[in-house]
XYZ file of C-alpha atoms in Angstrom:
572
model
C -40.060 1.788 -28.364
C -37.903 1.978 -25.182
C -35.543 4.234 -24.766
C -32.107 2.519 -24.175
C -30.960 2.722 -20.714
C -27.438 5.603 -19.920
C -24.400 3.391 -19.541
C -22.003 4.225 -16.925
C -18.321 2.950 -16.327
C -18.622 2.036 -13.304
C -18.827 -1.432 -12.328
C -20.679 -2.183 -10.158
C -19.260 -3.408 -6.609
C -16.143 -2.683 -7.677
C -13.616 -0.340 -4.868
C -10.038 -0.020 -4.745
C -7.980 -3.245 -4.639
C -5.636 -4.083 -1.125
C -2.535 -3.550 -0.606
C -0.096 -5.750 -2.248
C 1.194 -7.355 1.082
C 3.311 -10.072 0.065
C 7.011 -9.692 -0.280
C 9.236 -10.772 -2.952
C 11.444 -13.879 -1.901
C 15.426 -12.482 -1.590
C 16.854 -15.159 -3.947
C 14.127 -13.042 -6.672
C 14.726 -10.364 -5.485
C 16.591 -7.656 -8.212
C 19.392 -7.120 -5.780
C 19.849 -10.033 -5.180
C 20.387 -11.314 -9.375
C 22.329 -7.162 -9.727
C 24.664 -8.513 -6.602
C 25.425 -11.877 -7.716
C 25.378 -10.315 -11.512
C 28.184 -7.824 -10.515
C 30.047 -10.325 -8.468
C 30.166 -12.099 -11.281
C 31.031 -9.718 -13.535
C 33.876 -8.427 -11.420
C 35.545 -11.376 -10.821
C 35.776 -12.139 -13.922
C 37.757 -9.085 -14.484
C 39.479 -9.593 -11.126
C 40.397 -12.356 -12.497
C 41.478 -11.670 -16.203
C 43.007 -8.416 -14.905
C 45.174 -10.478 -12.437
C 46.352 -12.778 -14.301
C 47.122 -10.509 -17.727
C 48.593 -9.074 -14.150
C 51.016 -12.019 -12.829
C 51.362 -12.156 -17.404
C 53.392 -9.677 -16.983
C 54.670 -9.766 -13.291
C 56.448 -12.840 -14.399
C 57.456 -11.282 -17.595
C 59.358 -8.560 -15.677
C 60.711 -11.456 -12.954
C 61.942 -13.293 -15.927
C 63.818 -10.845 -17.088
C 65.095 -8.372 -14.210
C 66.784 -12.561 -12.872
C 68.712 -13.017 -15.987
C 69.859 -8.822 -16.353
C 70.935 -9.212 -12.697
C 72.724 -12.813 -12.999
C 74.432 -11.265 -16.056
C 75.540 -7.658 -14.126
C 77.526 -9.834 -11.095
C 78.782 -11.180 -14.037
C 80.191 -8.794 -15.641
C 80.611 -6.792 -12.308
C 83.026 -9.783 -11.303
C 84.379 -11.254 -14.261
C 87.772 -8.955 -13.523
C 88.310 -10.396 -10.203
C 87.922 -14.471 -11.590
C 90.129 -13.397 -14.265
C 92.701 -12.239 -12.057
C 92.287 -15.528 -10.046
C 92.667 -17.674 -12.957
C 95.073 -16.696 -14.001
C 97.990 -16.585 -10.908
C 96.021 -19.739 -9.739
C 95.017 -17.565 -6.457
C 92.264 -19.427 -3.980
C 92.547 -17.247 -1.350
C 91.111 -14.328 -4.580
C 88.614 -16.801 -6.206
C 87.148 -17.599 -2.938
C 86.403 -13.870 -2.284
C 84.828 -13.283 -6.122
C 82.505 -17.039 -5.381
C 81.120 -16.191 -2.301
C 79.892 -12.108 -3.689
C 78.203 -14.039 -5.896
C 76.914 -16.462 -2.911
C 75.445 -13.520 -1.061
C 71.664 -13.481 -3.789
C 69.207 -16.183 -1.604
C 68.332 -18.233 -5.052
C 71.828 -18.611 -5.827
C 72.143 -22.451 -5.873
C 76.441 -23.027 -6.382
C 79.134 -20.736 -7.702
C 82.564 -22.817 -8.839
C 85.658 -20.737 -10.347
C 88.185 -23.890 -11.896
C 91.173 -23.066 -13.623
C 92.298 -24.288 -17.384
C 93.271 -27.128 -15.759
C 89.941 -27.650 -14.675
C 90.439 -27.489 -11.407
C 88.968 -26.296 -9.249
C 89.921 -22.540 -7.098
C 86.641 -21.697 -5.222
C 82.731 -22.907 -4.378
C 80.384 -22.406 -2.275
C 76.974 -24.036 -2.810
C 73.452 -24.140 -0.788
C 70.191 -27.046 -0.499
C 68.111 -26.140 -2.678
C 64.373 -24.598 -1.213
C 61.229 -26.867 -1.264
C 58.494 -25.377 -2.900
C 55.031 -27.730 -4.318
C 55.721 -27.775 -7.653
C 59.030 -28.859 -9.192
C 58.120 -29.660 -12.430
C 56.368 -25.884 -12.899
C 58.941 -23.943 -11.699
C 61.927 -25.866 -13.694
C 59.299 -25.054 -17.186
C 59.126 -21.259 -15.990
C 62.580 -20.301 -14.576
C 64.177 -22.929 -16.165
C 65.968 -21.501 -18.900
C 67.442 -18.865 -16.734
C 68.833 -20.364 -14.276
C 72.445 -21.906 -15.428
C 75.275 -19.233 -16.635
C 78.706 -19.482 -17.613
C 81.707 -17.081 -18.225
C 84.783 -18.144 -20.459
C 87.545 -16.480 -17.794
C 90.567 -15.596 -20.826
C 92.914 -12.562 -21.080
C 94.866 -10.779 -23.574
C 97.877 -11.469 -24.799
C 100.560 -8.340 -26.226
C 100.355 -9.331 -29.421
C 96.426 -8.805 -29.583
C 95.849 -12.678 -28.483
C 93.666 -14.326 -25.610
C 93.962 -17.112 -23.381
C 91.697 -19.287 -21.629
C 92.578 -19.015 -17.343
C 89.308 -20.932 -16.697
C 85.921 -20.654 -16.296
C 82.904 -19.147 -13.669
C 79.778 -21.232 -13.988
C 76.602 -20.074 -11.249
C 73.261 -21.840 -11.070
C 70.412 -20.568 -9.514
C 67.303 -22.422 -7.476
C 64.474 -21.894 -9.935
C 62.064 -24.052 -6.704
C 62.954 -20.576 -5.182
C 62.025 -18.588 -7.469
C 58.968 -20.097 -8.482
C 57.531 -20.039 -4.762
C 58.686 -15.635 -4.696
C 56.671 -15.140 -8.144
C 54.309 -17.537 -6.898
C 53.189 -15.469 -3.646
C 52.860 -12.155 -5.122
C 50.840 -13.871 -7.057
C 48.921 -14.628 -4.866
C 48.988 -11.224 -2.929
C 47.823 -9.988 -6.431
C 44.953 -12.484 -6.383
C 43.790 -11.291 -3.597
C 43.918 -8.465 -3.543
C 41.794 -8.249 -6.965
C 39.275 -10.364 -5.218
C 39.026 -8.516 -2.277
C 38.641 -4.874 -4.539
C 36.397 -6.947 -6.871
C 33.717 -8.227 -3.590
C 33.516 -3.892 -2.457
C 33.027 -2.521 -5.552
C 30.340 -5.145 -5.315
C 29.087 -4.965 -2.248
C 28.941 -0.611 -3.570
C 27.165 -1.491 -7.261
C 24.297 -3.274 -4.813
C 24.245 -0.334 -2.376
C 23.440 2.059 -4.417
C 21.726 -0.125 -6.886
C 19.082 -0.847 -4.422
C 19.062 2.588 -3.328
C 18.199 3.691 -6.215
C 16.373 2.363 -8.269
C 14.622 -1.634 -5.673
C 13.655 1.130 -3.190
C 11.480 3.429 -5.931
C 10.334 -0.096 -7.494
C 8.656 -0.975 -4.572
C 6.521 2.281 -3.947
C 5.981 2.211 -7.419
C 4.781 -1.554 -7.461
C 2.180 -1.023 -3.867
C 1.059 2.619 -5.806
C 0.332 0.366 -8.952
C -1.395 -2.150 -7.040
C -4.018 -0.374 -5.428
C -5.541 1.719 -8.860
C -9.684 1.464 -8.928
C -9.739 -0.242 -12.738
C -13.010 0.961 -12.739
C -11.922 4.956 -11.407
C -8.357 4.651 -13.321
C -7.299 8.384 -13.609
C -8.308 8.918 -9.704
C -5.198 7.480 -9.161
C -1.990 8.728 -10.611
C 1.194 7.873 -9.082
C 3.607 9.815 -7.327
C 6.861 9.784 -7.884
C 10.405 9.930 -5.360
C 11.880 13.514 -5.773
C 15.467 12.662 -7.499
C 13.736 10.481 -10.526
C 12.175 12.976 -12.371
C 14.761 12.698 -14.814
C 15.616 9.419 -14.892
C 13.761 5.845 -16.553
C 11.872 6.105 -13.086
C 10.472 8.919 -14.055
C 9.174 8.294 -17.114
C 7.852 5.031 -16.051
C 4.843 6.489 -14.133
C 5.312 9.185 -16.589
C 3.701 6.473 -18.825
C 1.824 4.999 -15.946
C -0.266 7.776 -15.179
C -0.338 9.026 -18.821
C -2.431 5.160 -19.447
C -4.389 5.396 -16.216
C -5.595 9.007 -17.579
C -5.719 8.152 -21.220
C -8.053 4.535 -20.196
C -9.964 6.995 -17.860
C -10.299 8.835 -20.785
C -11.544 5.582 -23.289
C -13.789 4.852 -20.268
C -15.768 8.311 -20.077
C -15.434 8.300 -24.361
C -17.547 4.288 -24.111
C -20.220 5.241 -22.153
C -20.539 8.735 -25.153
C -20.324 6.064 -27.371
C -22.969 3.661 -25.116
C -25.350 6.660 -25.793
C -25.092 7.629 -29.543
C -25.321 4.196 -30.628
C -28.457 3.743 -28.193
C -29.910 7.065 -30.385
C -28.030 5.279 -33.599
C -30.565 1.918 -33.283
C -33.796 3.950 -32.668
C -32.906 6.527 -36.201
C -31.711 3.829 -37.302
C -34.922 1.051 -36.961
C -36.927 4.234 -38.328
C -34.942 4.692 -41.316
C -34.995 0.619 -41.708
C -38.552 0.099 -41.915
C -39.030 3.539 -44.633
C -36.442 1.924 -47.053
C -38.069 -1.537 -46.465
C -41.159 0.208 -48.427
C -38.763 1.322 -51.073
C -37.267 -1.575 -51.631
C -39.794 -2.714 -51.996
C -41.918 -0.310 -54.731
C -37.418 -0.505 -56.523
C -37.882 -4.465 -56.727
C -41.607 -4.647 -58.669
C -39.733 -1.592 -61.001
C -37.163 -4.291 -60.875
C -38.532 -7.450 -62.036
C -40.127 -5.110 -65.218
C -36.731 -3.997 -66.262
C -35.968 -7.824 -65.148
C -38.857 -9.129 -67.727
C -37.888 -6.576 -70.817
C -34.456 -7.309 -70.807
C -35.458 -11.585 -71.382
C -37.379 -10.093 -73.892
C -34.711 -8.087 -75.942
C -32.054 -11.114 -74.882
C -34.703 -13.345 -76.528
C -34.748 -11.739 -79.466
C -30.118 -11.507 -78.956
C -30.265 -14.500 -79.145
C -31.855 -15.041 -82.358
C -29.991 -12.600 -84.052
C -27.377 -14.235 -82.542
C -28.349 -17.660 -84.124
C -29.190 -16.200 -87.387
C -26.010 -14.775 -87.292
C -23.746 -17.852 -86.238
C -25.957 -20.323 -89.530
C -25.688 -17.312 -91.875
C -21.287 -17.934 -91.207
C -22.279 -20.678 -91.849
C -23.490 -21.027 -94.796
C -21.332 -18.401 -96.019
C -17.886 -21.037 -94.616
C -20.322 -23.828 -96.565
C -20.082 -21.533 -99.850
C -16.740 -20.230 -99.606
C -15.725 -23.998 -99.018
C -17.587 -25.012 -102.095
C -15.705 -22.322 -104.398
C -12.369 -24.365 -103.685
C -11.850 -26.847 -105.997
C -11.476 -31.104 -105.991
C -8.451 -31.759 -104.835
C -8.862 -34.900 -107.569
C -8.614 -32.099 -110.379
C -5.125 -32.399 -111.042
C -5.246 -35.875 -111.787
C -3.195 -36.709 -114.897
C -1.129 -33.733 -114.107
C 0.453 -35.229 -110.225
C 1.112 -37.589 -109.107
C 0.881 -36.098 -105.443
C -1.183 -33.360 -104.224
C -1.389 -31.959 -100.190
C -3.666 -29.411 -99.521
C -3.958 -26.815 -96.348
C -6.364 -24.563 -95.586
C -7.377 -23.910 -92.658
C -9.328 -20.151 -92.688
C -8.613 -18.105 -88.713
C -12.281 -17.738 -88.081
C -15.080 -20.279 -90.061
C -14.917 -18.103 -93.292
C -11.413 -16.599 -93.942
C -9.367 -14.894 -96.529
C -7.059 -17.474 -98.085
C -7.439 -19.492 -101.226
C -6.920 -21.727 -103.533
C -7.469 -23.310 -106.734
C -6.364 -25.722 -109.803
C -7.170 -27.619 -112.039
C -6.274 -29.038 -115.886
C -6.162 -28.548 -119.446
C -5.610 -31.224 -121.540
C -1.619 -31.862 -120.995
C -1.208 -28.521 -118.235
C -1.675 -27.609 -114.883
C -2.676 -25.233 -113.035
C -2.650 -24.103 -108.760
C -2.640 -21.357 -107.576
C -2.386 -19.833 -103.301
C -3.689 -16.658 -102.555
C -3.619 -14.943 -99.920
C -6.521 -11.193 -99.504
C -6.557 -8.814 -97.289
C -8.573 -9.386 -93.801
C -9.544 -12.836 -92.739
C -13.592 -14.002 -91.316
C -16.297 -11.990 -93.371
C -14.290 -9.284 -94.792
C -11.517 -11.959 -96.027
C -14.073 -14.360 -97.553
C -15.867 -11.829 -99.636
C -12.634 -11.193 -101.149
C -11.948 -14.998 -102.154
C -15.583 -14.686 -103.453
C -14.360 -11.282 -106.289
C -10.554 -12.888 -106.402
C -12.490 -16.585 -107.245
C -14.613 -15.394 -110.075
C -12.224 -13.213 -111.650
C -9.664 -16.113 -111.475
C -12.476 -17.991 -112.863
C -13.029 -15.194 -115.871
C -8.958 -15.300 -116.573
C -9.402 -19.236 -116.990
C -11.289 -18.325 -119.601
C -10.552 -15.824 -121.467
C -7.515 -15.104 -120.985
C -5.765 -18.311 -121.021
C -4.079 -20.685 -118.564
C -0.679 -21.292 -120.381
C 1.370 -17.531 -118.887
C 1.152 -17.263 -114.856
C 2.671 -13.182 -115.252
C -0.383 -12.718 -116.700
C -2.768 -14.347 -115.652
C -1.733 -12.012 -112.421
C -1.548 -9.189 -114.361
C -5.289 -9.855 -115.624
C -6.307 -10.842 -111.703
C -4.576 -6.975 -111.030
C -7.102 -5.359 -113.405
C -10.477 -7.245 -112.746
C -9.871 -6.727 -108.405
C -9.665 -2.976 -109.246
C -11.944 -2.858 -111.175
C -14.475 -4.926 -109.332
C -13.381 -3.136 -106.124
C -13.352 0.333 -108.406
C -10.182 1.003 -106.633
C -9.040 2.135 -110.182
C -11.177 5.384 -110.004
C -9.009 8.380 -107.718
C -12.493 8.493 -105.454
C -12.397 4.736 -104.829
C -13.579 4.078 -100.222
C -11.713 0.877 -100.045
C -7.657 -0.515 -100.335
C -8.251 -3.477 -100.381
C -6.009 -7.459 -102.341
C -4.303 -10.126 -102.432
C -0.993 -11.762 -102.430
C -1.026 -14.367 -105.211
C 1.569 -17.116 -106.679
C 0.888 -19.738 -109.654
C 2.430 -22.392 -111.212
C 1.829 -23.654 -114.462
C 2.510 -27.127 -115.358
C 3.798 -28.296 -119.049
C 3.413 -32.315 -119.167
C 4.166 -32.480 -122.533
C 7.650 -30.613 -121.689
C 8.146 -31.497 -118.806
C 8.969 -28.024 -117.276
C 6.896 -25.115 -114.080
C 6.480 -21.836 -114.956
C 6.192 -20.120 -111.672
C 4.878 -15.810 -111.764
C 4.049 -14.499 -107.607
C 2.133 -11.186 -106.081
C 4.726 -11.363 -102.714
C 4.289 -15.065 -102.314
C 7.751 -17.464 -103.216
C 7.529 -20.684 -104.644
C 10.209 -23.115 -102.440
C 11.580 -26.674 -104.940
C 13.409 -29.611 -103.046
C 15.718 -31.426 -105.877
C 18.482 -33.549 -105.915
C 18.431 -33.605 -101.609
C 18.072 -29.907 -101.455
C 16.027 -26.684 -101.286
C 16.083 -23.615 -102.798
C 13.576 -20.569 -103.164
C 11.897 -18.324 -105.584
C 11.162 -14.821 -104.958
C 7.875 -13.608 -106.701
C 7.693 -9.793 -107.409
C 7.662 -7.684 -105.020
C 4.499 -5.899 -105.769
C 0.376 -7.430 -105.191
C -2.038 -6.268 -106.417
C -5.261 -4.364 -106.327
C -4.366 -2.174 -103.488
C -4.903 1.353 -104.632
C -1.278 1.354 -105.203
C -0.746 -1.178 -107.299
C 0.060 0.410 -110.532
C -2.137 -1.090 -113.678
C 0.137 -2.122 -116.834
C 2.166 -3.644 -114.037
C 4.061 -6.728 -115.500
C 4.576 -10.266 -113.263
C 7.972 -11.981 -114.156
C 7.892 -15.501 -115.283
C 10.614 -18.565 -113.558
C 9.798 -21.057 -115.911
C 12.202 -24.676 -114.958
C 12.695 -28.235 -115.774
C 10.604 -31.406 -113.367
C 13.182 -32.642 -112.388
C 11.921 -36.068 -112.053
C 10.707 -37.302 -107.886
C 11.111 -33.039 -107.353
C 8.368 -31.383 -105.394
C 6.912 -27.672 -104.870
C 5.254 -25.501 -102.563
C 3.170 -22.927 -102.692
C 1.893 -21.149 -98.623
C 0.366 -18.137 -97.814
C 1.680 -16.087 -95.330
C -0.456 -17.756 -92.047
C 1.890 -20.131 -91.609
C 5.208 -18.241 -91.545
C 3.350 -15.236 -88.986
C 2.713 -17.371 -86.483
C 4.246 -16.319 -83.404
C 5.610 -18.690 -80.378
C 8.762 -20.381 -79.278
C 10.078 -19.319 -75.799
C 10.769 -15.973 -76.768
C 7.567 -15.511 -78.421
C 9.315 -15.594 -82.029
C 7.884 -15.644 -85.874
C 8.218 -18.675 -87.337
C 9.575 -17.780 -90.194
C 10.445 -19.059 -93.523
C 14.181 -20.738 -92.201
C 12.799 -23.008 -89.968
C 9.852 -23.408 -93.393
C 12.645 -24.585 -95.279
C 14.249 -26.543 -92.132
C 11.441 -28.903 -91.265
C 10.423 -29.330 -95.093
C 13.932 -30.378 -96.020
C 14.112 -32.937 -93.293
C 10.950 -34.773 -94.279
C 11.989 -33.975 -98.544
C 12.037 -38.282 -98.524
C 8.494 -38.343 -97.076
C 5.200 -38.036 -99.351
C 4.102 -35.303 -99.414
C 1.392 -35.295 -97.118
C 3.295 -36.351 -94.599
C 5.952 -33.935 -95.137
C 2.140 -31.201 -94.136
C 1.339 -33.184 -91.393
C 4.743 -32.447 -89.805
C 4.730 -29.340 -90.389
C 1.895 -28.765 -89.517
C 2.306 -30.598 -86.000
C 5.963 -28.371 -86.211
C 3.663 -25.418 -85.668
C 1.016 -26.287 -83.295
C 4.137 -26.894 -80.770
C 5.727 -23.514 -82.038
C 2.308 -21.696 -81.878
C 2.142 -23.167 -77.801
C -0.956 -21.501 -76.084
C -0.606 -18.702 -78.944
C -3.672 -18.041 -80.581
C -3.162 -18.219 -84.251
C -3.623 -14.771 -85.707
C -4.220 -15.122 -89.668
C -5.359 -18.274 -91.951
C -3.123 -20.118 -93.211
C -3.231 -22.732 -96.444
C -0.004 -23.884 -97.436
C 0.227 -26.758 -101.328
C 2.532 -29.177 -102.008
C 2.820 -31.488 -105.021
C 5.219 -33.742 -107.802
C 4.224 -33.781 -110.245
C 4.173 -37.054 -112.826
C 7.283 -38.187 -113.608
C 8.031 -40.056 -116.721
C 8.547 -38.480 -120.139
C 6.754 -36.095 -122.327
C 3.671 -36.629 -123.686
C 4.473 -37.408 -127.671
C 2.900 -35.199 -129.811
């Protein structure tokens, strides 16, 4: 294999770039932008400051005029009272002449208490370009008047005349405008001067050094950036320009370092490529050998998978056959003909086989209905139902079918014996819950006994629950001699009875993933109480499906509903 060539970072034909010869237009330069921005800011601040100062000056002038006129009037008030009291035109003239000395006074009039003028002087108003503004700003301080009174010996006062003075609002406005103009002009002059100084300082400190830095950056050779570090002008080592130059020089040095590293990496990469090609050749040969081994392993795996599929088919076939056997153990729903008017049975194992079992049959005028919930579900539960079905059949044929409580007692004993759970060395602890009803059509009665399963009774438009004993059957802790309670009741025409396993009420769902519960079960049955029991069961299973939603069912489910035959007893 040919050796890879060595790579160099130099670009052929590349050299230092010529210095920048183009100049920045004055209007685009930082100095002009700085001058313009500074001028705008200075003028704005100056105008705002001048406006504020003019407003304060107006207020001060306004108050000063009011105070000065008030002081003058108070000063001459005594002479004015004397002139009015003595009706002295000479003395009144002196008072009026003194007040008229103010250049903004338009008119001064001193009158006696009979309305006669004792003294008067006036002058023409000065011209102003803003008469309306003059009246608006100084009209409230232009007119002044004093009532002249003398004190009597008894303490009372007597009016002897009046003194009136009117100022020239236009003259006051002109005086204020002169002062405002001077203030504005001085503010603008200050702003322009500050702007010029700021621009000059900015150019010397920032713009000129930036131009030098830009020129130095333009001379950098891309092939050898580390050889063109920028020299910084004195006085800028610690300011922002110094930071900029330091950053640029760092970038140039790092760029040079990166180019050098790239050259070394490319040379190392060439060597690595040669070594990689050698390894690929070796690995290809190794993979070829491994492929042969994998193909042999896949052949063995396919053979094992075929055997596994066959075993799985055998298991599923066995479970399906067990399901047929378990279904065959269940009674025919027509076995209660002549005992009940209606019968609805819902038997739904969780898997193909399950641990729930029910039985229904008749003996002359009596009928027996039983529902049983064995331990577990699936194949273990199905084995339990086989044991229970055998034991219950033995009870019916050898121990009678009259008393459901006795049936539960016998079933408890037989299951414990069948599973050898009546011994101290028992290795299992399995059992069941059960509910049994015996219908005596001749007496029109129903007798119920339960082991942890209840009976629901619907009659006369209401629904009530008959609880079974809180005792299960067959378990190690189920006493062999436990006696269950029997509950007898008369059958009311049209009444309905319901037996069910806990797989019905323990279904999880709803908004908060809670159990369906007995209360909701009774609500559904109460709503459908006047409907046939088959429709009631269908409505219940539909409601359970809605309640469960996406949740998976967790247990076998059995529900039996029936209505005994209506009518009187069978004659004996």
